[in-house]
Amino acid sequence: MSRKKTERQLNLVICLLATRRFLTAREIRATVAGYSEAESDAAFKRMFERDKKELRESGIPIETGGGDIWNDEEGYRISRADYELPEIELLPDEAAVLGLAARAWRHAALGDAAANAVMKLRAAGVPVDSDAAPGITPVLGTDEPAFLPMWQAVRDGRAVAFDYRKPGQQTSARRELEPWGVVNVKGHWYVAGYDRQRQARRVFRLGRVTGPVVPLAGGRTVRVPENVDVRSVVSGQPHEPERVARLRVHADSAHELRRGALRVIPGTAEQGQHRWDVVDYPYTDLDQLVGTVARFGDRVRMEAPEEARAALVRHLSFVADQEPLEEDAEPVNGGAPEPESRRSASTAEQLRRLLMLVPYALSHDVRVPEVAGHFGLSEAQVLKDLSLLWMCGLPGYTPGDLIEVDLEAARSTGEIIIGNADTIAQPLRLTADEAASLVVGVELLGELPGMGGSDALKRAGEKLRAAAGAAADRFVDSVGVRIELTDEVRELQRRCDEALRAGQLVHLRYLSGYVDEVTERDVDPMGLVVQDGHTFLEGWCRLRQDVRLFRLDRVLDLTVLPYPAEVPSRARRRDLSGGVLQLSEDDARVTLDLDASARWVTEDYLCSEVRELPDGRLRATLRTPAPVWACRLALRLGPRARVVAPHDLAKRVREDARRALSAYEGAG
């Protein structure tokens, strides 16, 4: 980080805010501290252009206009009306809503934007508390590399080009898109827009974008057509007509298939034999059906249609004939991912921080430890920020022009006393990213139990839009979140919420996400979590004697018991910075070679690392506490994957496929 650069940019902001007329570049060079160090006109021009660009990217609205009256030289200034955050007053319930909305992005790509928005609101005296521990925790994930550049393209109204791999295809195709908006549906991000090659509206899942998203130069600014609701375009994608497969399912097995069945006909067991039930299962895609059935091995048999039966036999035959490798391959990455570092102290971040710190300190009794906690910095770094602020002010830079900071008080007692800073006494207006991140968070809250239709949500959203300005208001209409939970899950949400409020114990019949097994659990509820399109009950599991997350669409039955919940004092809510799935050193490591058509595995499951192989294949190392789950995944993938390591798991996958094939002897 360049201290001199931060000082120069802050001095430039103060100068352009204080002037009533446009200042030319020549005047800025002569009056703003820091630019005199440029050795030549060319060096100054490069320095000034970089500063303008970085300030505008930080949301500081530098405008251009007529300069010197004797020539046509362009001038610059910052309009206070565009710079300052309009007055916003939030009721306590509205402030709570915005604080919770910001939490949704805490571990995602727009986490800094949401945190900055909260700090600007707090700097304006709005009592937003983003650190409270609510009973409901919304979490938005943005693991897709294409998310941030696509979000920025929508924000800036720019067309983009990218490579896109459709489901089931081996190769990617180049696309040029005029993006209208990005929407999260059931935990996955999509972009909707006008496809220039197809000359029609299209929707693309961002997890299937391969390679970089490249902004296209020139052309008109992209606008959303009138009467087009981007959220409806994404969620209203046409669905293929359903067909029905007839399955025979081993008793007390394939619980996930049974939950999605149209009909289950209990079978009768002959003497000395297991009972087999008949299941009518709906499907739209043949390949997906084959994989879904294959993962249950010899516990599910395909009866009809014949094309599905034949496809399943081919699928299992490939796995059964696949010889395990002679030796285990080394995992792609044997260690856990490194934890994310604290926020970097870049020039842009430090400048934004100072522009928030000053109005916050002028309107609050704020101290060094509090500021350090808010910005994720050490107290020593906060003191460095204050010492930098002390060197900045209005052109002239005499004692009467410089900002006054009592550094001795800050060092000795932690008290922050700032004076002579009227020019930057008002907080900076929300950027489009900051406003949109909170609006999307508010939308997510509307999907939570007890929050839908909340008047506080509506009021907070309206006030936020008013404070953001016209440009940001246009952008927030182009982003959104749709959870789209079933009626059954929403009812479970409601009952969990009631148990939380009443402090009561609940009993669950729960289908494990790793193995085909149903267990009985008594759980002391601690909170609800919404992440990746799914709702989880977080609580103390008395069976496992630990805090666990239970996905509500895997809860077969929930009973609120007439006993008080008793969460042990040692129990702590889980850190979701790495997602709902938690890595452990005890996890098994499974290495798979994946065809291009199986890339979705790296999108949907937590991988230690992914490496590109020849011919578009991937080598991915997954970590799981239940190796049997990896076996089921390999059976599901069939010819699209190969277990590289461990060797024993590869042998088990082949043996399971052979046992399943024995039921189809003689099939074509």
XYZ file of C-alpha atoms in Angstrom:
668
model
C 0.000 0.000 0.000
C 1.317 3.472 -0.882
C 0.763 5.949 1.954
C 1.607 8.866 -0.336
C -0.955 7.692 -2.887
C -3.709 7.531 -0.277
C -2.804 11.011 0.980
C -2.844 12.386 -2.576
C -6.221 10.853 -3.414
C -7.800 12.030 -0.169
C -6.460 15.533 -0.791
C -7.934 15.396 -4.301
C -11.354 14.400 -2.941
C -11.302 17.212 -0.382
C -10.245 19.752 -3.018
C -12.917 18.737 -5.551
C -15.625 18.715 -2.877
C -14.643 22.188 -1.669
C -14.592 23.878 -5.082
C -17.704 25.439 -6.591
C -16.336 25.494 -10.129
C -14.627 22.963 -12.333
C -10.862 22.827 -11.792
C -8.590 22.059 -14.712
C -5.881 19.430 -14.538
C -3.273 22.192 -14.522
C -4.882 23.809 -11.475
C -5.142 20.462 -9.704
C -1.476 19.742 -10.339
C -0.520 23.140 -8.937
C -2.716 23.065 -5.827
C -3.304 19.471 -4.660
C -0.538 18.055 -2.468
C 1.196 15.060 -3.992
C 1.026 15.911 -7.680
C 4.110 18.125 -7.533
C 6.147 14.929 -7.331
C 5.346 14.133 -10.981
C 8.553 14.699 -12.929
C 6.878 15.579 -16.231
C 3.532 16.438 -17.790
C 3.230 12.865 -19.059
C 3.935 11.422 -15.607
C 1.331 13.727 -14.044
C -1.252 12.778 -16.660
C -0.745 9.062 -15.983
C -0.942 9.625 -12.220
C -4.065 11.792 -12.448
C -5.869 9.425 -14.825
C -5.206 6.476 -12.497
C -6.451 8.451 -9.512
C -9.677 9.476 -11.273
C -10.343 5.908 -12.364
C -9.767 4.453 -8.894
C -11.882 7.102 -7.188
C -14.779 6.519 -9.559
C -14.507 2.761 -9.016
C -14.786 3.470 -5.285
C -18.085 5.259 -5.880
C -16.753 8.832 -5.709
C -18.632 10.786 -8.428
C -16.017 12.933 -10.161
C -17.816 14.898 -12.870
C -16.366 16.797 -15.810
C -17.372 20.140 -17.219
C -16.194 23.454 -18.614
C -12.801 24.470 -17.290
C -10.971 27.751 -17.815
C -13.162 30.440 -19.441
C -10.288 31.365 -21.793
C -9.982 27.904 -23.380
C -11.786 24.608 -23.803
C -9.727 22.664 -21.256
C -11.856 20.167 -19.325
C -12.366 20.659 -15.615
C -13.324 18.459 -12.663
C -15.300 18.672 -9.442
C -17.387 16.539 -7.068
C -21.011 17.523 -6.603
C -22.053 17.251 -2.974
C -25.554 16.229 -4.040
C -24.098 13.189 -5.810
C -21.435 12.483 -3.182
C -23.347 12.643 0.079
C -25.638 9.957 1.388
C -29.178 11.389 1.623
C -30.689 11.522 5.058
C -32.170 8.161 5.968
C -34.036 7.323 9.147
C -34.699 3.713 10.009
C -36.992 2.381 12.689
C -35.453 -0.319 14.896
C -37.123 -3.164 12.963
C -35.944 -1.685 9.638
C -32.361 -1.349 10.932
C -32.474 -4.974 12.075
C -33.608 -6.037 8.588
C -30.700 -4.274 6.869
C -28.184 -5.663 9.342
C -29.454 -9.179 8.688
C -29.467 -8.559 4.926
C -25.787 -7.582 5.065
C -24.975 -10.829 6.895
C -26.129 -12.802 3.858
C -23.023 -11.681 1.951
C -20.578 -12.003 4.842
C -18.625 -14.890 3.260
C -19.351 -14.153 -0.411
C -18.015 -12.044 -3.283
C -19.957 -8.928 -2.258
C -19.147 -9.202 1.422
C -17.044 -6.037 1.339
C -19.752 -4.126 -0.541
C -22.401 -5.098 2.005
C -20.073 -4.302 4.909
C -19.236 -0.900 3.393
C -22.936 -0.167 2.950
C -23.559 -0.898 6.623
C -20.631 1.283 7.670
C -21.875 4.198 5.534
C -25.314 3.886 7.081
C -23.813 3.734 10.550
C -21.628 6.727 9.726
C -24.856 8.582 8.955
C -26.178 7.703 12.396
C -28.358 4.772 11.276
C -28.218 2.079 14.011
C -27.603 -0.923 11.754
C -26.254 -3.915 13.686
C -24.762 -6.542 11.389
C -23.049 -8.416 14.233
C -26.136 -9.491 16.148
C -26.740 -13.242 16.461
C -30.251 -13.746 15.058
C -32.216 -16.961 15.185
C -32.248 -16.986 11.383
C -29.039 -16.728 9.350
C -29.257 -16.054 5.604
C -26.146 -17.040 3.628
C -25.503 -16.329 -0.051
C -22.740 -18.203 -1.842
C -20.923 -16.906 -4.925
C -18.447 -19.672 -5.685
C -18.856 -19.325 -9.447
C -15.804 -17.496 -10.911
C -18.114 -15.856 -13.463
C -20.327 -14.264 -10.804
C -18.424 -11.059 -10.087
C -17.536 -10.103 -13.700
C -21.115 -10.855 -14.804
C -22.529 -8.807 -11.916
C -20.254 -5.924 -12.934
C -21.295 -6.219 -16.588
C -24.966 -5.928 -15.583
C -24.152 -2.967 -13.355
C -22.221 -1.162 -16.106
C -24.602 -2.089 -18.951
C -21.852 -3.796 -20.980
C -22.137 -6.739 -23.375
C -19.859 -9.700 -22.663
C -18.423 -12.765 -24.366
C -17.760 -16.100 -22.674
C -17.466 -19.837 -23.327
C -20.444 -21.890 -22.146
C -20.838 -25.621 -21.717
C -24.398 -26.901 -21.937
C -25.371 -29.905 -19.775
C -24.324 -33.196 -21.359
C -21.969 -31.606 -23.880
C -18.231 -32.251 -23.967
C -17.126 -28.898 -25.355
C -17.918 -25.244 -24.752
C -19.334 -22.799 -27.282
C -18.625 -19.086 -27.543
C -21.520 -16.803 -26.598
C -22.028 -13.054 -26.819
C -24.626 -11.724 -24.420
C -26.228 -8.420 -23.561
C -26.834 -9.197 -19.867
C -30.035 -7.940 -18.257
C -29.598 -9.301 -14.753
C -28.289 -12.006 -12.432
C -30.639 -14.060 -10.272
C -30.077 -16.764 -7.682
C -32.548 -19.649 -7.978
C -32.330 -22.574 -5.565
C -28.730 -21.751 -4.689
C -27.431 -21.350 -8.253
C -26.689 -18.044 -10.005
C -28.021 -17.407 -13.521
C -27.688 -14.545 -15.981
C -30.501 -13.599 -18.344
C -30.094 -11.458 -21.417
C -30.104 -11.137 -25.189
C -27.977 -13.741 -26.986
C -26.550 -12.012 -30.052
C -25.844 -15.224 -31.998
C -29.288 -16.740 -31.338
C -30.962 -13.322 -31.559
C -33.224 -14.244 -28.662
C -33.414 -14.058 -24.900
C -31.444 -16.762 -23.134
C -30.609 -17.834 -19.577
C -27.175 -19.197 -18.596
C -26.126 -20.865 -15.353
C -22.940 -19.140 -14.214
C -21.403 -22.362 -12.918
C -21.268 -23.617 -16.521
C -19.345 -20.612 -17.836
C -15.820 -21.784 -18.662
C -12.928 -19.369 -18.764
C -13.086 -15.604 -18.353
C -16.063 -13.289 -18.915
C -14.757 -10.662 -21.365
C -16.442 -7.229 -21.674
C -16.992 -6.258 -25.313
C -15.713 -2.873 -26.416
C -17.953 -0.320 -28.074
C -21.623 -0.642 -28.818
C -24.610 0.779 -27.038
C -25.224 0.558 -23.318
C -27.241 -2.541 -22.480
C -30.707 -1.802 -21.128
C -33.353 -4.166 -19.831
C -36.311 -4.065 -22.258
C -39.488 -2.535 -20.937
C -41.969 -4.933 -19.338
C -39.238 -7.581 -18.836
C -38.879 -8.877 -15.283
C -35.447 -10.529 -15.116
C -36.382 -12.639 -12.100
C -39.369 -14.103 -13.926
C -37.286 -14.782 -17.055
C -34.877 -16.915 -15.027
C -37.350 -18.757 -12.821
C -39.848 -19.193 -15.673
C -37.636 -21.406 -17.818
C -39.775 -24.007 -19.623
C -39.663 -27.503 -18.177
C -39.638 -30.704 -20.218
C -42.739 -32.895 -19.930
C -42.461 -35.589 -17.290
C -42.346 -39.315 -18.016
C -42.695 -42.147 -15.498
C -40.276 -44.980 -14.774
C -41.355 -48.185 -13.018
C -38.827 -49.230 -10.353
C -38.559 -52.104 -7.906
C -37.051 -50.873 -4.658
C -35.686 -52.924 -1.783
C -37.686 -52.395 1.415
C -36.337 -49.639 3.671
C -33.994 -48.410 0.927
C -33.759 -45.552 -1.587
C -35.596 -43.127 0.665
C -34.837 -40.170 -1.638
C -36.502 -41.966 -4.558
C -39.516 -42.750 -2.417
C -39.876 -39.090 -1.425
C -40.037 -38.037 -5.073
C -42.277 -40.887 -6.208
C -45.721 -40.479 -7.715
C -46.804 -43.747 -6.136
C -45.328 -46.458 -3.907
C -46.962 -49.893 -3.915
C -45.777 -52.029 -0.969
C -44.653 -55.485 -2.007
C -44.963 -58.793 -0.214
C -41.946 -60.816 0.852
C -41.819 -64.476 -0.041
C -40.473 -66.826 2.595
C -36.775 -66.253 3.184
C -36.615 -63.305 0.756
C -36.547 -59.542 1.093
C -39.564 -57.406 0.253
C -39.473 -55.304 -2.912
C -41.791 -52.317 -3.352
C -42.951 -50.916 -6.681
C -42.198 -47.223 -7.204
C -43.475 -44.996 -10.010
C -40.854 -42.294 -10.376
C -41.214 -39.164 -12.583
C -38.317 -38.020 -14.778
C -37.599 -35.665 -17.654
C -34.027 -36.566 -18.624
C -33.028 -40.167 -19.379
C -29.354 -39.761 -18.440
C -30.279 -38.132 -15.153
C -32.719 -40.956 -14.360
C -30.064 -43.597 -15.083
C -27.559 -41.918 -12.766
C -30.174 -41.466 -10.027
C -31.060 -45.178 -10.071
C -27.480 -46.442 -10.501
C -26.241 -44.864 -7.295
C -28.425 -47.218 -5.229
C -26.659 -50.256 -6.707
C -28.478 -53.580 -6.322
C -31.171 -52.067 -4.072
C -33.097 -50.541 -6.988
C -34.031 -52.253 -10.270
C -35.317 -50.574 -13.398
C -38.419 -52.283 -14.791
C -39.636 -49.839 -17.447
C -39.429 -48.158 -19.871
C -37.201 -50.496 -21.867
C -34.954 -47.692 -23.162
C -34.194 -46.677 -19.579
C -33.516 -50.286 -18.573
C -31.111 -50.767 -21.483
C -29.360 -47.457 -20.754
C -28.900 -48.436 -17.089
C -27.356 -51.779 -18.094
C -24.853 -50.005 -20.377
C -24.081 -47.528 -17.618
C -23.410 -50.217 -14.992
C -21.488 -52.420 -17.449
C -18.962 -49.662 -18.072
C -18.330 -49.282 -14.335
C -18.144 -53.046 -13.795
C -15.530 -53.445 -16.546
C -13.338 -50.593 -15.330
C -10.112 -51.913 -13.792
C -8.816 -49.979 -10.774
C -5.456 -48.308 -11.248
C -2.432 -50.221 -9.998
C -1.600 -47.638 -7.335
C -3.379 -44.778 -5.676
C -2.763 -41.450 -7.378
C -1.654 -38.624 -5.197
C -4.544 -36.340 -4.235
C -4.551 -33.051 -6.063
C -4.170 -31.272 -2.768
C -3.802 -33.138 0.474
C -4.338 -30.203 2.784
C -7.309 -28.123 3.730
C -7.781 -24.808 1.960
C -5.979 -21.948 3.595
C -8.286 -19.690 5.576
C -8.966 -16.355 4.030
C -6.743 -13.546 5.231
C -8.054 -10.363 6.742
C -9.119 -7.622 4.402
C -6.151 -6.286 2.490
C -5.095 -2.755 3.214
C -5.138 -1.488 -0.365
C -5.069 2.202 -1.155
C -8.691 2.135 -2.366
C -9.925 0.352 0.765
C -8.015 2.663 3.085
C -9.387 5.732 1.330
C -12.981 4.460 1.527
C -12.421 3.599 5.150
C -11.173 7.094 5.972
C -14.137 8.676 4.184
C -16.426 6.600 6.415
C -14.387 6.955 9.591
C -14.483 10.761 9.648
C -18.287 11.211 9.575
C -18.671 8.252 11.941
C -16.212 9.734 14.450
C -17.827 13.181 14.193
C -21.278 11.801 15.013
C -20.371 9.075 17.535
C -18.230 8.551 20.604
C -15.991 6.103 18.739
C -12.738 4.553 19.941
C -9.803 2.784 18.313
C -10.725 -0.803 19.357
C -14.244 -0.362 17.966
C -12.952 0.897 14.604
C -10.427 -1.946 14.445
C -13.188 -4.491 14.969
C -15.487 -2.937 12.360
C -12.870 -2.905 9.625
C -11.071 -6.154 10.456
C -7.814 -4.346 11.216
C -5.319 -4.215 14.037
C -5.406 -1.246 16.382
C -1.944 -0.323 15.116
C -3.339 -0.005 11.583
C -6.151 2.265 12.792
C -3.568 4.547 14.410
C -1.675 4.631 11.101
C -4.908 5.648 9.345
C -5.420 8.493 11.801
C -1.854 9.686 11.380
C -2.376 9.759 7.607
C -5.609 11.736 8.038
C -3.697 14.305 10.069
C -1.553 15.100 6.975
C -4.501 15.909 4.678
C -6.805 18.871 4.138
C -7.613 21.807 1.884
C -5.136 23.305 -0.602
C -2.744 25.591 1.166
C -2.116 22.894 3.768
C -1.482 25.359 6.576
C -2.494 24.445 10.145
C -5.877 26.057 9.523
C -6.419 23.985 6.391
C -5.333 20.541 7.647
C -7.624 18.060 9.388
C -6.987 17.996 13.127
C -6.515 14.643 14.859
C -5.596 14.138 18.521
C -3.116 11.314 18.024
C -1.950 11.401 21.632
C -5.488 10.712 22.890
C -5.923 7.928 20.329
C -2.709 6.235 21.448
C -3.201 6.671 25.196
C -6.942 6.219 25.774
C -8.214 5.025 22.375
C -10.463 8.067 22.028
C -10.756 9.441 18.489
C -11.052 13.242 18.287
C -11.205 14.801 14.814
C -11.678 18.490 13.916
C -11.562 20.839 10.916
C -12.986 18.102 8.676
C -16.284 19.680 7.602
C -15.550 19.022 3.911
C -15.834 15.246 4.377
C -18.164 15.282 7.383
C -21.023 13.618 5.483
C -20.877 9.900 4.569
C -20.423 8.876 0.967
C -23.500 7.784 -1.006
C -24.043 4.049 -1.473
C -22.553 2.622 -4.660
C -24.660 0.475 -6.961
C -22.897 -2.663 -5.650
C -23.496 -1.700 -2.038
C -27.159 -0.863 -2.535
C -27.844 -3.945 -4.649
C -26.110 -6.270 -2.178
C -28.449 -5.102 0.586
C -31.539 -5.227 -1.647
C -30.743 -8.833 -2.619
C -30.197 -9.642 1.054
C -33.594 -8.138 1.877
C -35.161 -10.298 -0.853
C -33.569 -13.382 0.678
C -35.050 -12.472 4.051
C -38.481 -12.488 2.446
C -38.056 -16.229 1.898
C -37.484 -16.970 5.582
C -40.154 -18.172 8.005
C -41.951 -15.365 9.735
C -40.384 -12.754 7.423
C -42.360 -13.085 4.195
C -44.715 -10.152 3.741
C -43.057 -8.321 6.637
C -43.860 -4.624 6.631
C -40.337 -3.912 7.936
C -38.866 -5.606 4.853
C -40.938 -3.468 2.533
C -40.177 -0.229 4.363
C -36.443 -0.945 4.614
C -36.242 -1.802 0.917
C -38.030 1.391 -0.122
C -35.824 3.607 2.057
C -32.707 1.877 0.792
C -33.664 2.491 -2.834
C -34.379 6.134 -2.094
C -30.959 6.564 -0.504
C -29.149 4.776 -3.333
C -30.120 7.093 -6.177
C -31.457 6.550 -9.700
C -28.497 4.646 -11.169
C -28.366 2.150 -8.324
C -32.167 1.849 -8.368
C -32.032 0.704 -12.002
C -29.366 -1.848 -11.176
C -31.102 -3.399 -8.174
C -34.066 -4.221 -10.393
C -31.709 -6.483 -12.361
C -30.585 -8.705 -9.496
C -32.532 -10.992 -7.240
C -32.905 -14.201 -5.264
C -35.545 -16.904 -5.544
C -35.478 -19.778 -3.063
C -38.621 -21.580 -4.343
C -39.128 -23.985 -1.458
C -41.819 -26.647 -1.517
C -44.924 -26.280 0.631
C -43.658 -29.171 2.762
C -40.341 -27.456 3.514
C -42.052 -24.134 4.208
C -44.288 -25.869 6.743
C -41.206 -27.406 8.384
C -39.628 -23.932 8.445
C -42.682 -22.566 10.211
C -42.669 -25.303 12.843
C -38.916 -24.945 13.439
C -39.393 -21.217 13.857
C -42.139 -21.815 16.417
C -39.916 -24.248 18.331
C -37.086 -21.700 18.329
C -39.313 -18.934 19.642
C -40.816 -21.162 22.307
C -37.463 -22.748 23.250
C -38.719 -26.312 22.777
C -37.005 -29.596 21.946
C -37.786 -31.220 18.560
C -37.668 -34.818 17.371
C -36.636 -35.577 13.773
C -36.776 -38.582 11.499
C -33.864 -37.601 9.301
C -32.543 -38.934 5.998
C -28.761 -38.749 5.899
C -27.214 -36.852 3.011
C -24.274 -39.272 2.912
C -25.828 -42.722 3.272
C -29.213 -44.204 2.458
C -30.244 -44.287 6.100
C -32.962 -42.775 8.304
C -32.130 -41.931 11.912
C -34.128 -40.660 14.864
C -32.741 -37.429 16.380
C -33.651 -35.288 19.379
C -32.424 -31.760 18.664
C -32.217 -28.619 20.796
C -32.825 -25.850 18.196
C -30.292 -23.020 17.982
C -31.232 -21.299 14.719
C -32.204 -21.557 11.062
C -29.757 -21.157 8.184
C -30.652 -20.521 4.544
C -27.811 -21.253 2.122
C -27.491 -22.402 -1.493
C -31.253 -22.630 -1.914
C -31.751 -24.899 1.101
C -32.951 -24.285 4.643
C -31.172 -25.941 7.573
C -32.124 -26.337 11.213
C -29.046 -25.777 13.342
C -29.097 -27.348 16.757
C -27.516 -29.503 19.405
C -27.938 -33.138 18.320
C -28.293 -35.327 21.391
C -27.433 -38.433 19.369
C -24.106 -37.065 18.104
C -23.471 -34.823 21.140
C -22.473 -31.961 18.872
C -23.892 -29.048 16.887
C -25.336 -30.249 13.585
C -27.129 -28.779 10.554
C -30.219 -30.636 9.319
C -31.443 -29.889 5.786
C -35.202 -29.533 5.981
C -35.928 -31.243 2.672
C -34.348 -34.373 4.215
C -36.529 -34.247 7.333
C -39.118 -37.016 6.970
C -41.005 -36.057 10.108
C -40.692 -33.322 12.749
C -42.393 -33.287 16.135
C -42.188 -30.379 18.564
C -41.877 -32.044 21.967
C -43.405 -30.641 25.181
C -39.963 -30.279 26.756
C -37.700 -27.233 26.987
C -34.624 -27.100 24.755
C -31.411 -27.357 26.746
C -28.482 -26.246 24.602
C -25.209 -26.984 26.463
C -23.212 -23.892 27.428
C -20.247 -25.179 25.402
C -22.290 -25.344 22.183
C -21.510 -22.665 19.597
C -23.197 -21.883 16.305
C -21.066 -23.015 13.388
C -18.738 -20.745 11.446
C -20.195 -20.714 7.924
C -17.292 -18.877 6.280
C -16.403 -22.107 4.469
C -20.005 -23.023 3.707
C -22.454 -25.424 5.311
C -20.220 -28.414 4.560
C -17.344 -28.392 7.020
C -13.929 -29.890 6.278
C -12.176 -32.008 8.864
C -8.719 -33.549 9.015
C -10.493 -36.870 9.607
C -12.306 -36.690 6.259
C -11.513 -39.287 3.613
C -9.926 -37.923 0.434
C -11.340 -39.224 -2.828
C -9.746 -38.385 -6.183
C -11.858 -38.619 -9.340
C -11.073 -38.109 -13.005
C -14.111 -36.393 -14.535
C -15.181 -35.997 -18.133
C -16.151 -32.504 -19.253
C -19.832 -33.482 -18.965
C -19.310 -34.171 -15.246
C -17.886 -30.744 -14.416
C -21.022 -30.095 -12.409
C -19.458 -32.211 -9.629
C -16.949 -29.432 -9.005
C -19.812 -26.913 -9.024
C -22.111 -28.764 -6.621
C -19.663 -30.415 -4.211
C -16.827 -29.154 -2.056
C -13.455 -29.950 -3.654
C -10.012 -29.434 -2.132
C -8.708 -28.584 -5.567
C -9.474 -29.116 -9.231
C -6.876 -29.587 -11.956
C -7.359 -29.529 -15.718
C -6.317 -32.703 -17.582
C -5.894 -33.331 -21.331
C -8.982 -33.553 -23.558
C -11.058 -31.325 -21.302
C -11.090 -33.758 -18.365
C -10.633 -32.755 -14.726
C -8.980 -34.340 -11.719
C -10.803 -33.375 -8.553
C -10.121 -34.289 -4.946
C -13.190 -34.349 -2.706
C -13.201 -34.681 1.063
C -16.002 -36.531 2.806
C -16.628 -38.065 6.235
C -18.468 -40.955 4.526
C -16.547 -42.806 1.764
C -19.728 -44.764 0.980
C -21.177 -41.490 -0.344
C -18.289 -41.229 -2.818
C -19.035 -44.786 -3.928
C -22.649 -43.828 -4.681
C -21.436 -40.728 -6.542
C -19.125 -42.840 -8.723
C -21.978 -45.253 -9.521
C -24.142 -42.285 -10.457
C -21.508 -40.823 -12.793
C -20.743 -44.135 -14.503
C -18.692 -43.666 -17.690
C -18.267 -39.946 -16.959
C -15.885 -40.554 -14.047
C -13.206 -42.851 -12.701
C -12.116 -43.312 -9.100
C -8.374 -42.712 -9.041
C -7.864 -43.028 -5.289
C -8.188 -44.661 -2.868
C -7.647 -48.065 -4.486
C -10.049 -49.896 -2.147
C -12.886 -47.503 -3.050
C -12.307 -48.059 -6.776
C -12.583 -51.835 -6.210
C -15.771 -51.413 -4.194
C -17.410 -49.295 -6.918
C -16.705 -52.012 -9.499
C -18.022 -54.769 -7.216
C -21.221 -52.820 -6.450
C -21.809 -52.317 -10.187
C -21.374 -56.060 -10.833
C -23.876 -56.977 -8.120
C -26.404 -54.516 -9.544
C -25.916 -55.961 -13.061
C -26.742 -59.473 -11.894
C -30.428 -58.481 -11.772
C -30.374 -57.731 -15.503
C -28.794 -60.915 -16.827
C -29.960 -61.462 -20.356
C -31.020 -57.820 -20.832
C -30.087 -56.194 -24.147
